[in-house]
XYZ file of C-alpha atoms in Angstrom:
714
model
C 0.000 0.000 0.000
C 2.892 2.375 0.808
C 6.243 2.535 -0.951
C 9.499 2.117 0.994
C 10.166 5.830 0.595
C 6.733 6.715 2.011
C 7.177 4.321 4.938
C 10.581 5.860 5.663
C 9.062 9.351 5.731
C 6.189 8.206 7.979
C 8.643 6.666 10.450
C 10.409 10.015 10.752
C 7.252 11.687 12.064
C 6.910 12.016 15.825
C 3.421 12.461 17.268
C 1.933 12.002 20.710
C -1.721 11.891 21.737
C -4.816 12.394 19.605
C -6.705 15.400 18.367
C -10.294 15.759 19.618
C -12.540 17.404 17.018
C -16.302 17.416 16.742
C -18.097 16.085 13.685
C -19.621 19.534 13.253
C -16.173 21.095 12.946
C -14.849 18.508 10.500
C -17.926 17.839 8.382
C -20.663 20.249 9.462
C -19.313 23.626 8.369
C -19.396 24.360 4.653
C -18.003 27.058 2.415
C -18.692 27.775 -1.233
C -15.746 28.167 -3.598
C -15.062 27.577 -7.290
C -15.002 23.817 -6.676
C -18.433 23.856 -5.038
C -19.366 23.252 -1.417
C -16.499 22.197 0.789
C -16.107 21.036 4.406
C -12.944 21.115 6.508
C -12.262 17.421 6.044
C -13.069 17.764 2.352
C -10.514 20.545 2.025
C -7.923 18.359 3.773
C -8.543 15.657 1.164
C -8.553 18.047 -1.788
C -5.661 20.373 -0.924
C -2.147 19.971 0.464
C -2.702 22.253 3.471
C -3.064 20.647 6.898
C -5.908 21.071 9.388
C -4.518 24.152 11.162
C -3.699 25.885 7.885
C -7.225 25.287 6.608
C -9.124 26.456 9.697
C -6.835 29.435 10.416
C -6.271 30.824 6.922
C -8.711 33.517 5.831
C -8.473 32.473 2.185
C -10.677 29.409 2.812
C -13.357 31.175 4.848
C -13.707 28.611 7.635
C -12.069 30.871 10.226
C -14.766 33.557 10.054
C -17.574 30.988 10.322
C -15.908 29.277 13.299
C -15.343 32.647 15.005
C -19.023 33.542 14.553
C -20.102 30.221 16.090
C -17.765 30.726 19.032
C -18.980 34.302 19.506
C -22.590 33.101 19.590
C -21.633 30.752 22.413
C -19.605 33.440 24.177
C -19.176 32.584 27.854
C -19.752 35.287 30.457
C -17.522 33.623 33.002
C -14.831 30.970 33.130
C -15.244 28.648 36.099
C -12.966 25.973 37.503
C -14.912 23.181 35.793
C -14.040 24.701 32.406
C -10.340 24.374 33.275
C -10.769 21.023 34.998
C -12.166 19.461 31.826
C -9.062 20.332 29.795
C -6.450 17.679 29.069
C -3.379 18.287 31.204
C -1.781 17.660 34.570
C -3.435 18.900 37.793
C -0.488 21.252 38.347
C -0.967 22.939 34.964
C -4.715 23.240 35.538
C -4.177 24.900 38.921
C -1.781 27.374 37.302
C -4.288 28.141 34.520
C -7.102 28.659 37.011
C -4.988 31.061 39.063
C -4.136 32.933 35.858
C -7.837 33.352 35.061
C -8.520 34.636 38.587
C -5.629 37.104 38.335
C -6.975 38.510 35.055
C -10.466 38.844 36.551
C -9.161 40.704 39.602
C -7.077 43.111 37.525
C -10.102 43.859 35.317
C -12.282 44.478 38.391
C -9.614 46.729 39.932
C -8.811 48.941 36.928
C -12.400 49.008 35.681
C -11.884 48.048 32.047
C -11.004 44.999 29.964
C -7.493 44.280 28.670
C -6.459 45.352 25.184
C -4.155 42.350 24.881
C -3.600 39.140 26.827
C -0.388 37.281 26.074
C 0.098 33.650 27.068
C 3.495 31.994 27.183
C 3.343 28.532 28.709
C 6.542 27.294 30.328
C 8.476 24.696 28.375
C 7.159 21.164 28.757
C 10.073 19.588 30.550
C 8.476 16.181 30.592
C 9.479 13.550 33.102
C 12.768 13.727 34.918
C 15.295 11.573 33.112
C 16.957 8.972 35.300
C 20.732 8.975 34.905
C 20.701 5.277 35.793
C 18.306 4.448 32.952
C 20.381 6.492 30.492
C 23.512 4.684 31.619
C 21.823 1.291 31.176
C 20.533 2.243 27.733
C 23.976 3.419 26.634
C 25.637 0.223 27.874
C 23.101 -1.828 25.914
C 23.653 0.255 22.768
C 27.422 -0.025 23.091
C 27.138 -3.812 22.979
C 25.557 -3.443 19.543
C 28.314 -1.050 18.497
C 31.242 -3.229 19.565
C 30.632 -5.863 16.929
C 30.719 -3.379 14.070
C 33.077 -0.623 15.118
C 36.696 -1.569 15.592
C 37.317 2.010 16.664
C 35.176 1.558 19.762
C 37.478 1.757 22.781
C 35.866 -0.207 25.582
C 38.682 0.497 28.027
C 38.049 4.252 27.672
C 34.280 4.599 27.227
C 33.213 2.164 29.957
C 35.083 3.835 32.857
C 34.064 7.256 31.519
C 30.418 6.210 31.578
C 30.759 5.112 35.204
C 32.667 8.267 36.167
C 30.265 10.727 34.548
C 27.015 8.853 35.206
C 25.602 11.679 37.333
C 26.111 14.154 34.462
C 24.105 12.190 31.907
C 21.148 14.509 32.469
C 23.266 17.307 31.002
C 22.879 17.456 27.252
C 26.552 17.932 26.384
C 27.587 14.823 28.290
C 24.716 12.716 26.998
C 25.503 13.693 23.397
C 29.168 12.865 24.051
C 28.270 9.272 24.907
C 25.626 9.006 22.156
C 28.372 9.965 19.678
C 30.841 7.473 21.131
C 33.009 10.299 22.412
C 33.632 11.830 18.978
C 32.874 15.042 17.120
C 29.789 14.550 14.933
C 31.333 16.497 12.021
C 34.970 15.332 12.072
C 35.040 12.028 13.954
C 37.868 13.375 16.123
C 37.895 12.319 19.811
C 36.481 14.855 22.264
C 38.085 15.620 25.624
C 35.573 14.921 28.390
C 38.152 15.417 31.127
C 38.214 19.201 30.643
C 34.432 19.480 30.848
C 33.983 19.433 27.039
C 34.983 23.102 26.986
C 36.201 22.990 23.396
C 32.813 21.666 22.241
C 29.554 23.267 21.160
C 26.078 21.921 20.585
C 25.098 22.530 16.962
C 21.577 22.509 15.548
C 21.292 20.458 12.350
C 18.307 22.459 11.110
C 19.425 25.987 12.102
C 17.973 27.817 15.075
C 17.213 30.736 12.785
C 14.473 28.491 11.388
C 13.337 26.397 14.343
C 13.850 26.268 18.082
C 14.113 22.481 17.969
C 16.517 21.639 20.790
C 15.694 17.935 20.800
C 18.294 15.182 20.510
C 17.030 14.601 16.964
C 18.230 18.064 15.941
C 21.413 18.518 17.988
C 24.969 17.200 17.787
C 28.148 17.802 19.784
C 31.007 19.197 17.733
C 34.417 20.816 18.149
C 33.907 24.586 18.366
C 36.248 25.504 15.508
C 34.597 22.981 13.194
C 31.180 24.346 14.063
C 32.269 27.876 13.199
C 33.475 26.639 9.810
C 30.078 25.057 9.159
C 27.657 27.600 7.715
C 24.339 28.119 9.473
C 22.496 26.488 6.616
C 20.860 23.212 5.673
C 21.602 20.552 4.502
C 24.915 19.630 6.144
C 27.780 20.150 3.704
C 28.716 17.381 1.282
C 32.275 17.204 2.681
C 31.021 16.475 6.200
C 28.519 13.918 4.906
C 31.184 12.022 2.937
C 33.544 12.010 5.898
C 30.995 10.942 8.507
C 28.247 8.875 6.868
C 29.850 5.531 7.780
C 30.176 6.510 11.456
C 26.630 7.917 11.512
C 25.369 4.647 10.026
C 27.068 2.639 12.790
C 25.577 4.889 15.458
C 22.146 4.527 13.864
C 22.480 0.746 13.713
C 23.319 0.657 17.435
C 20.332 2.991 18.109
C 22.668 5.683 19.430
C 21.228 7.871 16.669
C 17.557 7.999 15.696
C 16.384 7.532 12.088
C 15.125 11.150 12.108
C 18.507 12.505 13.134
C 20.297 10.327 10.569
C 17.943 11.541 7.840
C 18.538 15.192 8.769
C 22.316 14.718 8.743
C 22.423 12.829 5.441
C 19.738 14.706 3.497
C 21.008 16.404 0.353
C 17.804 18.333 -0.347
C 17.385 22.008 0.400
C 14.395 22.751 2.601
C 11.357 23.505 0.460
C 9.769 26.947 0.640
C 6.650 25.524 2.299
C 8.700 23.728 4.943
C 10.758 26.834 5.690
C 7.514 28.811 5.946
C 6.194 26.287 8.448
C 9.375 26.464 10.523
C 9.328 30.247 10.617
C 5.619 30.375 11.444
C 6.105 27.975 14.358
C 8.573 30.446 15.854
C 5.575 32.666 16.501
C 2.837 30.530 17.923
C 2.233 28.061 20.708
C 1.170 24.605 19.538
C 0.040 22.881 22.748
C -3.683 22.243 22.872
C -4.188 23.174 26.537
C -2.755 26.632 25.871
C -4.993 27.055 22.831
C -8.051 26.043 24.854
C -7.300 28.627 27.546
C -6.733 31.269 24.859
C -10.082 30.400 23.272
C -11.907 30.738 26.616
C -10.345 34.124 27.311
C -11.009 35.254 23.737
C -14.673 34.323 24.054
C -14.943 36.196 27.344
C -13.213 39.414 26.330
C -13.789 39.671 22.580
C -15.543 42.888 21.618
C -17.715 43.757 18.646
C -14.722 44.617 16.458
C -13.731 40.934 16.543
C -10.104 41.975 16.873
C -8.258 39.240 18.691
C -7.250 40.087 22.244
C -5.525 36.873 23.259
C -2.169 35.957 21.816
C -0.177 32.796 22.514
C 3.552 32.796 21.886
C 5.894 29.852 21.647
C 7.369 28.615 24.907
C 10.816 30.008 25.610
C 10.584 33.196 23.546
C 10.999 35.449 26.585
C 14.056 33.433 27.620
C 15.463 33.767 24.111
C 14.925 37.529 24.237
C 16.793 37.622 27.554
C 19.667 35.686 26.023
C 19.782 37.908 22.924
C 19.967 41.104 24.969
C 22.062 39.718 27.841
C 19.311 40.045 30.457
C 20.132 36.999 32.598
C 17.508 35.437 34.848
C 18.166 34.195 38.357
C 15.613 32.099 40.196
C 17.888 32.057 43.247
C 17.715 35.737 44.258
C 13.950 36.311 44.332
C 10.730 35.446 42.488
C 10.480 38.617 40.385
C 11.580 36.737 37.257
C 8.021 35.401 36.838
C 6.606 38.920 36.482
C 9.460 40.019 34.234
C 8.989 37.011 31.940
C 5.285 37.866 31.733
C 6.193 41.442 30.776
C 8.506 40.192 28.018
C 5.770 37.865 26.762
C 3.464 40.864 26.318
C 6.190 42.890 24.572
C 6.905 40.041 22.141
C 3.193 39.484 21.523
C 2.689 43.184 20.747
C 5.607 43.125 18.319
C 4.321 40.054 16.487
C 0.794 41.416 16.446
C 1.870 44.665 14.760
C 4.636 43.219 12.616
C 2.805 40.106 11.396
C -0.865 40.970 11.900
C -2.412 38.078 9.996
C 0.078 35.370 10.917
C -0.170 34.057 7.383
C 2.645 31.632 6.648
C 3.242 33.058 3.186
C 3.463 36.614 4.490
C 5.908 35.708 7.252
C 7.915 33.537 4.891
C 8.200 36.478 2.510
C 9.573 38.640 5.304
C 11.995 35.881 6.241
C 13.265 35.570 2.661
C 14.036 39.320 2.564
C 16.572 38.818 5.330
C 17.600 35.217 4.613
C 21.066 36.013 3.287
C 21.789 38.244 6.283
C 20.504 35.624 8.683
C 22.445 32.714 7.254
C 25.691 34.647 6.979
C 25.346 36.017 10.497
C 27.203 34.608 13.495
C 23.997 35.074 15.461
C 22.054 31.853 16.060
C 18.866 33.338 17.502
C 15.477 32.844 15.891
C 14.166 34.981 13.072
C 11.545 36.666 15.259
C 13.882 37.713 18.064
C 16.324 39.134 15.530
C 13.490 40.927 13.737
C 12.893 42.835 16.983
C 16.387 44.275 16.512
C 15.329 46.186 13.368
C 13.165 49.269 12.883
C 9.867 48.720 11.086
C 7.576 51.184 9.330
C 4.227 50.203 7.833
C 4.750 50.866 4.108
C 1.037 51.400 3.453
C 0.457 53.997 6.193
C 3.929 55.330 6.953
C 3.337 54.588 10.648
C 6.445 53.706 12.665
C 5.414 50.391 14.186
C 8.641 49.456 15.945
C 11.682 51.529 16.906
C 14.325 49.141 18.167
C 16.377 51.682 20.150
C 13.406 53.202 21.964
C 11.880 49.778 22.588
C 15.138 48.381 23.962
C 15.612 51.339 26.320
C 12.089 50.979 27.711
C 12.373 47.201 28.078
C 15.821 47.379 29.647
C 14.657 49.998 32.156
C 11.515 48.056 33.040
C 13.437 44.808 33.549
C 15.457 46.518 36.298
C 12.380 47.367 38.354
C 12.003 45.370 41.555
C 8.578 46.523 42.689
C 6.631 43.401 41.746
C 3.734 42.111 43.854
C 4.352 38.522 44.955
C 1.710 36.358 46.638
C 1.848 32.747 47.761
C -1.007 30.275 47.532
C -2.341 29.390 50.971
C -3.253 25.748 51.431
C -5.237 23.348 53.556
C -3.213 20.131 53.629
C -5.157 16.942 52.939
C -2.519 14.552 51.641
C -0.018 12.747 53.875
C -0.959 12.108 57.508
C 2.688 11.734 58.605
C 6.265 11.766 57.380
C 6.510 8.513 55.455
C 9.611 7.100 57.200
C 8.850 4.221 59.613
C 11.121 4.351 62.668
C 12.090 1.478 64.954
C 10.831 1.200 68.541
C 14.216 2.334 69.923
C 14.598 5.428 67.726
C 13.917 7.807 70.618
C 11.322 9.716 68.564
C 7.743 10.498 69.525
C 5.847 8.139 67.264
C 2.386 7.356 65.951
C 1.247 3.750 65.531
C 1.164 2.405 61.981
C -2.097 0.628 62.829
C -4.281 0.602 65.922
C -3.228 -2.973 66.788
C 0.529 -2.325 66.321
C 1.816 -0.561 69.487
C 4.821 1.684 68.906
C 6.645 0.241 71.926
C 6.875 -3.031 70.036
C 6.619 -2.214 66.328
C 7.791 1.395 66.039
C 5.828 3.779 63.850
C 5.620 7.087 62.026
C 7.026 10.383 63.232
C 6.148 13.931 62.289
C 2.373 14.269 62.180
C 1.387 16.549 59.285
C -0.727 19.656 59.869
C -3.712 20.334 57.634
C -3.834 23.905 58.903
C -3.317 25.855 62.131
C -5.615 27.353 64.739
C -5.008 30.208 67.185
C -6.200 29.438 70.719
C -6.198 30.880 74.227
C -6.149 28.818 77.438
C -5.060 29.081 81.069
C -2.000 27.162 82.243
C -1.300 27.235 86.003
C -3.180 30.466 86.332
C -1.387 32.189 83.449
C -3.019 33.067 80.106
C -1.411 31.365 77.100
C -1.858 32.426 73.467
C -0.694 29.830 70.988
C -0.891 28.643 67.404
C -1.497 24.903 67.235
C -1.649 22.502 64.312
C -4.713 20.518 63.324
C -3.393 17.171 62.008
C -4.501 16.004 58.574
C -5.851 12.826 60.162
C -8.115 14.810 62.518
C -9.177 17.184 59.723
C -10.206 14.290 57.480
C -11.966 12.536 60.376
C -13.986 15.688 61.100
C -15.509 15.473 57.621
C -16.962 12.086 58.531
C -17.549 12.746 62.217
C -18.186 16.469 62.868
C -16.802 17.660 66.178
C -13.540 15.699 65.896
C -11.466 18.893 65.593
C -13.144 20.506 68.616
C -12.631 17.336 70.667
C -8.974 17.185 69.614
C -8.370 20.768 70.810
C -10.224 20.319 74.114
C -8.454 17.027 74.877
C -5.038 18.692 74.491
C -5.856 22.123 75.937
C -8.565 22.107 78.594
C -11.192 24.852 78.238
C -9.325 26.399 75.297
C -10.957 29.264 73.415
C -10.518 29.302 69.647
C -9.434 32.776 68.506
C -8.826 32.129 64.793
C -10.436 28.842 63.685
C -8.501 28.295 60.488
C -5.029 29.616 59.625
C -4.039 28.013 56.300
C -0.488 26.920 55.634
C 1.575 29.704 54.008
C -0.473 32.362 55.785
C 1.499 35.600 55.617
C 2.300 37.435 58.843
C 4.364 40.439 59.881
C 6.393 40.174 63.066
C 8.738 42.860 64.392
C 9.073 44.273 60.876
C 9.771 40.857 59.321
C 7.553 39.294 56.642
C 7.033 35.562 57.189
C 4.869 32.585 56.222
C 3.402 30.181 58.772
C 4.259 26.709 57.445
C 3.387 24.692 60.576
C 2.421 25.180 64.200
C 6.096 25.447 65.166
C 7.819 27.007 62.172
C 7.751 30.104 60.015
C 9.746 30.883 56.883
C 10.955 34.096 55.308
C 8.486 35.914 53.050
C 10.583 38.965 52.123
C 11.929 39.118 48.575
C 15.635 39.971 48.421
C 16.416 43.039 46.291
C 19.973 43.556 45.069
C 21.509 46.393 43.010
C 21.302 45.526 39.319
C 25.063 45.152 38.819
C 25.182 42.577 41.635
C 22.027 40.844 40.407
C 23.492 40.602 36.894
C 26.819 39.180 38.112
C 25.139 36.640 40.390
C 22.706 35.461 37.687
C 25.524 34.856 35.183
C 27.904 33.250 37.689
C 25.298 30.899 39.182
C 24.220 29.722 35.744
C 27.803 28.962 34.670
C 29.173 27.929 38.057
C 32.161 30.099 37.211
C 33.212 33.408 35.690
C 32.309 33.658 31.951
C 35.251 33.061 29.644
C 36.427 35.127 26.683
C 35.978 32.538 23.936
C 36.853 34.643 20.892
C 40.634 34.823 20.585
C 42.559 37.962 19.639
C 43.605 36.234 16.421
C 39.988 35.512 15.437
C 38.901 39.048 16.322
C 41.631 40.645 14.232
C 40.134 39.378 10.982
C 36.409 39.849 11.602
C 34.566 42.978 12.776
C 31.727 40.990 14.328
C 34.143 38.748 16.234
C 35.989 41.872 17.400
C 32.702 43.240 18.720
C 31.878 39.883 20.301
C 35.293 39.617 21.988
C 34.959 43.133 23.413
C 31.517 42.271 24.808
C 32.847 39.026 26.316
C 35.711 40.895 28.019
C 33.269 43.496 29.337
C 30.863 40.795 30.563
C 33.630 38.896 32.331
C 34.786 42.013 34.179
C 31.226 42.934 35.208
C 30.748 39.483 36.734
C 34.125 39.564 38.521
C 33.334 42.989 40.011
C 29.834 41.950 41.097
C 30.992 38.723 42.727
C 33.718 40.574 44.630
C 31.206 43.100 46.051
C 28.423 40.607 46.805
C 29.116 39.607 50.413
C 29.432 43.155 51.781
C 26.141 44.149 50.157
C 24.450 40.910 51.243
C 25.399 41.452 54.903
C 24.088 45.031 54.740
C 20.777 43.672 53.414
C 20.620 41.160 56.289
C 21.248 43.914 58.810
C 18.661 46.309 57.338
C 15.857 43.950 56.295
C 16.312 40.499 57.854
C 16.523 41.115 61.596
C 14.770 37.760 62.079
C 18.152 36.047 61.608
C 19.417 37.634 64.819
C 22.987 36.807 65.881
C 23.720 35.091 62.562
C 23.950 38.535 60.945
C 27.023 39.475 62.980
C 28.582 36.075 62.261
C 28.005 36.739 58.561
C 29.644 40.168 58.883
C 32.790 38.550 60.293
C 33.040 36.494 57.074
C 33.674 39.572 54.870
C 37.480 39.403 54.996
C 37.532 35.608 54.622
C 35.185 35.858 51.630
C 37.696 37.965 49.704
C 40.297 35.205 50.056
C 38.043 32.437 48.738
C 38.532 31.073 45.224
C 36.052 32.224 42.586
C 34.333 28.828 42.510
C 33.970 28.842 46.322
C 32.613 32.390 46.271
C 29.939 31.323 43.812
C 29.154 28.253 45.914
C 28.805 30.408 49.046
C 26.592 32.891 47.174
C 24.264 30.067 46.127
C 23.945 28.924 49.752
C 23.417 32.475 51.029
C 20.608 33.091 48.541
C 18.931 29.823 49.558
C 18.906 31.102 53.156
C 17.174 34.378 52.276
C 14.839 33.142 49.529
C 11.153 33.653 50.271
C 10.414 29.974 50.803
C 11.281 27.128 53.174
C 14.818 26.576 51.870
C 17.821 26.893 54.167
C 21.574 26.435 53.779
C 24.076 24.117 55.451
C 26.976 26.564 55.607
C 28.754 24.538 58.281
C 29.144 21.489 56.048
C 30.581 23.250 52.996
C 32.463 26.067 54.755
C 33.361 24.863 58.263
C 35.916 27.631 58.754
C 33.403 30.473 58.373
C 31.494 29.843 61.632
C 28.103 29.912 59.907
C 25.210 27.602 60.914
C 24.118 24.298 59.400
C 20.549 25.560 58.899
C 20.999 29.209 57.961
C 17.572 30.542 57.027
C 15.482 28.183 59.144
C 13.279 29.709 61.833
C 11.810 27.365 64.404
C 10.071 27.917 67.708
C 7.955 25.590 69.814
C 5.435 28.324 70.646
C 4.089 30.788 68.103
C 2.162 33.554 69.882
C -0.562 34.927 67.562
C -0.889 38.128 69.599
C 2.610 39.168 68.486
C 1.754 38.866 64.780
C -0.103 40.945 62.244
C -1.991 38.543 59.968
C -1.893 39.737 56.346
C -4.717 38.570 54.072
C -3.910 39.267 50.408
C -5.964 38.897 47.261
C -4.544 36.679 44.537
C -2.794 39.611 42.822
C -1.627 41.305 46.016
C -3.440 44.490 44.907
C -5.863 44.198 47.821
C -5.048 43.305 51.402
C -6.412 43.557 54.900
C -4.655 43.095 58.198
C -5.580 41.626 61.563
C -3.495 42.888 64.452
C -2.943 39.928 66.767
C -2.844 42.232 69.793
C -6.608 42.724 69.416
C -7.060 39.019 70.202
C -5.479 39.582 73.614
C -7.571 42.678 74.269
C -10.779 40.801 73.417
C -9.900 38.076 75.935
C -8.953 40.604 78.606
C -12.342 42.235 78.228
């Protein structure tokens, strides 16, 4: 039924899941054209365009009909059930629902609907890859390779695989072993012992066309060889002749997929339609769950002009913009990067909306072809869209200046330095685990809970660490003295109360005779203010920091770059290379400047960090003075150790439950093993101000805990 060539092409396609379309959409909507009446599925049979091209392109006419149908069914509100019914993980659905609530609250607050909503879904990371499974797979593949490849060096590869097993989740190292330790374009051995520093990851189909970072589109090559290879497709004939035998052996051993082999060995230029598809996919998000959310929001906020308000952009575009303009992101310092990524997503969406208003593949492809020679001859590997933002654009039909790169960059750069974002944390009622899941022996010395009612802990051991569902503020009298306390309501008791009402009240009265409940339910992650410190209540005996650390931009920049690299950035362009190429001269100068900025920022970090602790983190008490005594010792640390210490310090002050074991890694600095952790057996609610925030943080109310004491006194 199919030829060998057709079967080969089919096998190169990678799909997951199924589309879910109604019969009405596929066969119930008709248009009239020169060929007569036509449905969507009929058009798919008759023409070469795919489903999305047919329903989105205005030249067929289906899009307008579908939009009218959707408008007729316009929903006034989006409720949780609408999100719940979408295909996707519970975590993604919760995030989408919170996004909808945030939009609603902003609209209610400002009093008018948004002009544009931009959606950029985070990259789908998929499941965590086990390094053990990768190691096992590689060992199995190598057995297939040994019989065919006399050049396979078992005595070298096998110990290397054992030595670097923990790094197999890093792409460079995994590609190294998939390529049998050799450059994909020359066959020369690569040096893994120096961290593969002389290597680069190259994209077979260039990144200027597609942001395909999969293993099927990436190879590990010697840097100099990669720079000789033009950013074009297909791979040069010289490389193919030199490497096809080795690629074939890797494919036979399943170290290389058929798709990757086909891309490396293809001799055909990419067709215009395929290039158009690649370029178009740089603009838009393809995941169905994102499209469904966009459709719901579009239905809710679309006005009579029918101009689209909701725009989805491809995952990772904001990160690519950051990379292009050297605006590094650090998740370690604070949580502001979420807001800043959202801002960039809106900027990119506005640019695309004005620059490519109809998102027609042919139109975008035409724009791409105007700049193709510049793009392919450029050293820059960023996508077509991000680079297009680096050029001025005037609408030829109206003369309107749509995009001024210099002005836009100045505004964006200034905005990205703001640190006045509103950050809120989701409060929770715990209803999952009853206890910590470790079972301890009877002689462990811990206070334990029986595994079952007929298994006494004195004989069989049990669980430790009963989990709180939420907390409650109470008042009781102990030996004639009033006590104000926050106590935990265990998950087990909370769940039991649903079946047997009164269980929670009985639990409290059994532990604290004649206790009065002051605040019945304090959810986990409830924000409080205490002696000028912002904190979250995470259990009945522990709070965590809730204050976002703000650093000067030069320090923030240096820390973000250094933590990502684990070192100071290197100057990779040599003086010899720069002397013969203006772009490489510019690049070398920027690399030198970047290196010095990071060195300066890392050197100044600890002094500034200690000042921040002293001014804004009084909750850490005596540790602040111990940290101040480290200043001189910090200057004498190696660069790598400075970066390691910075990472630990930022974990201690991050607005979450993380803390840092300084004592283990830096025993000579006299810093604690749990820097950042705040524990206390008794939390007194009368000393706190309880802060109740709306989901955006735009609205808040406060409850002064001292009023609880006054009410009891009266």
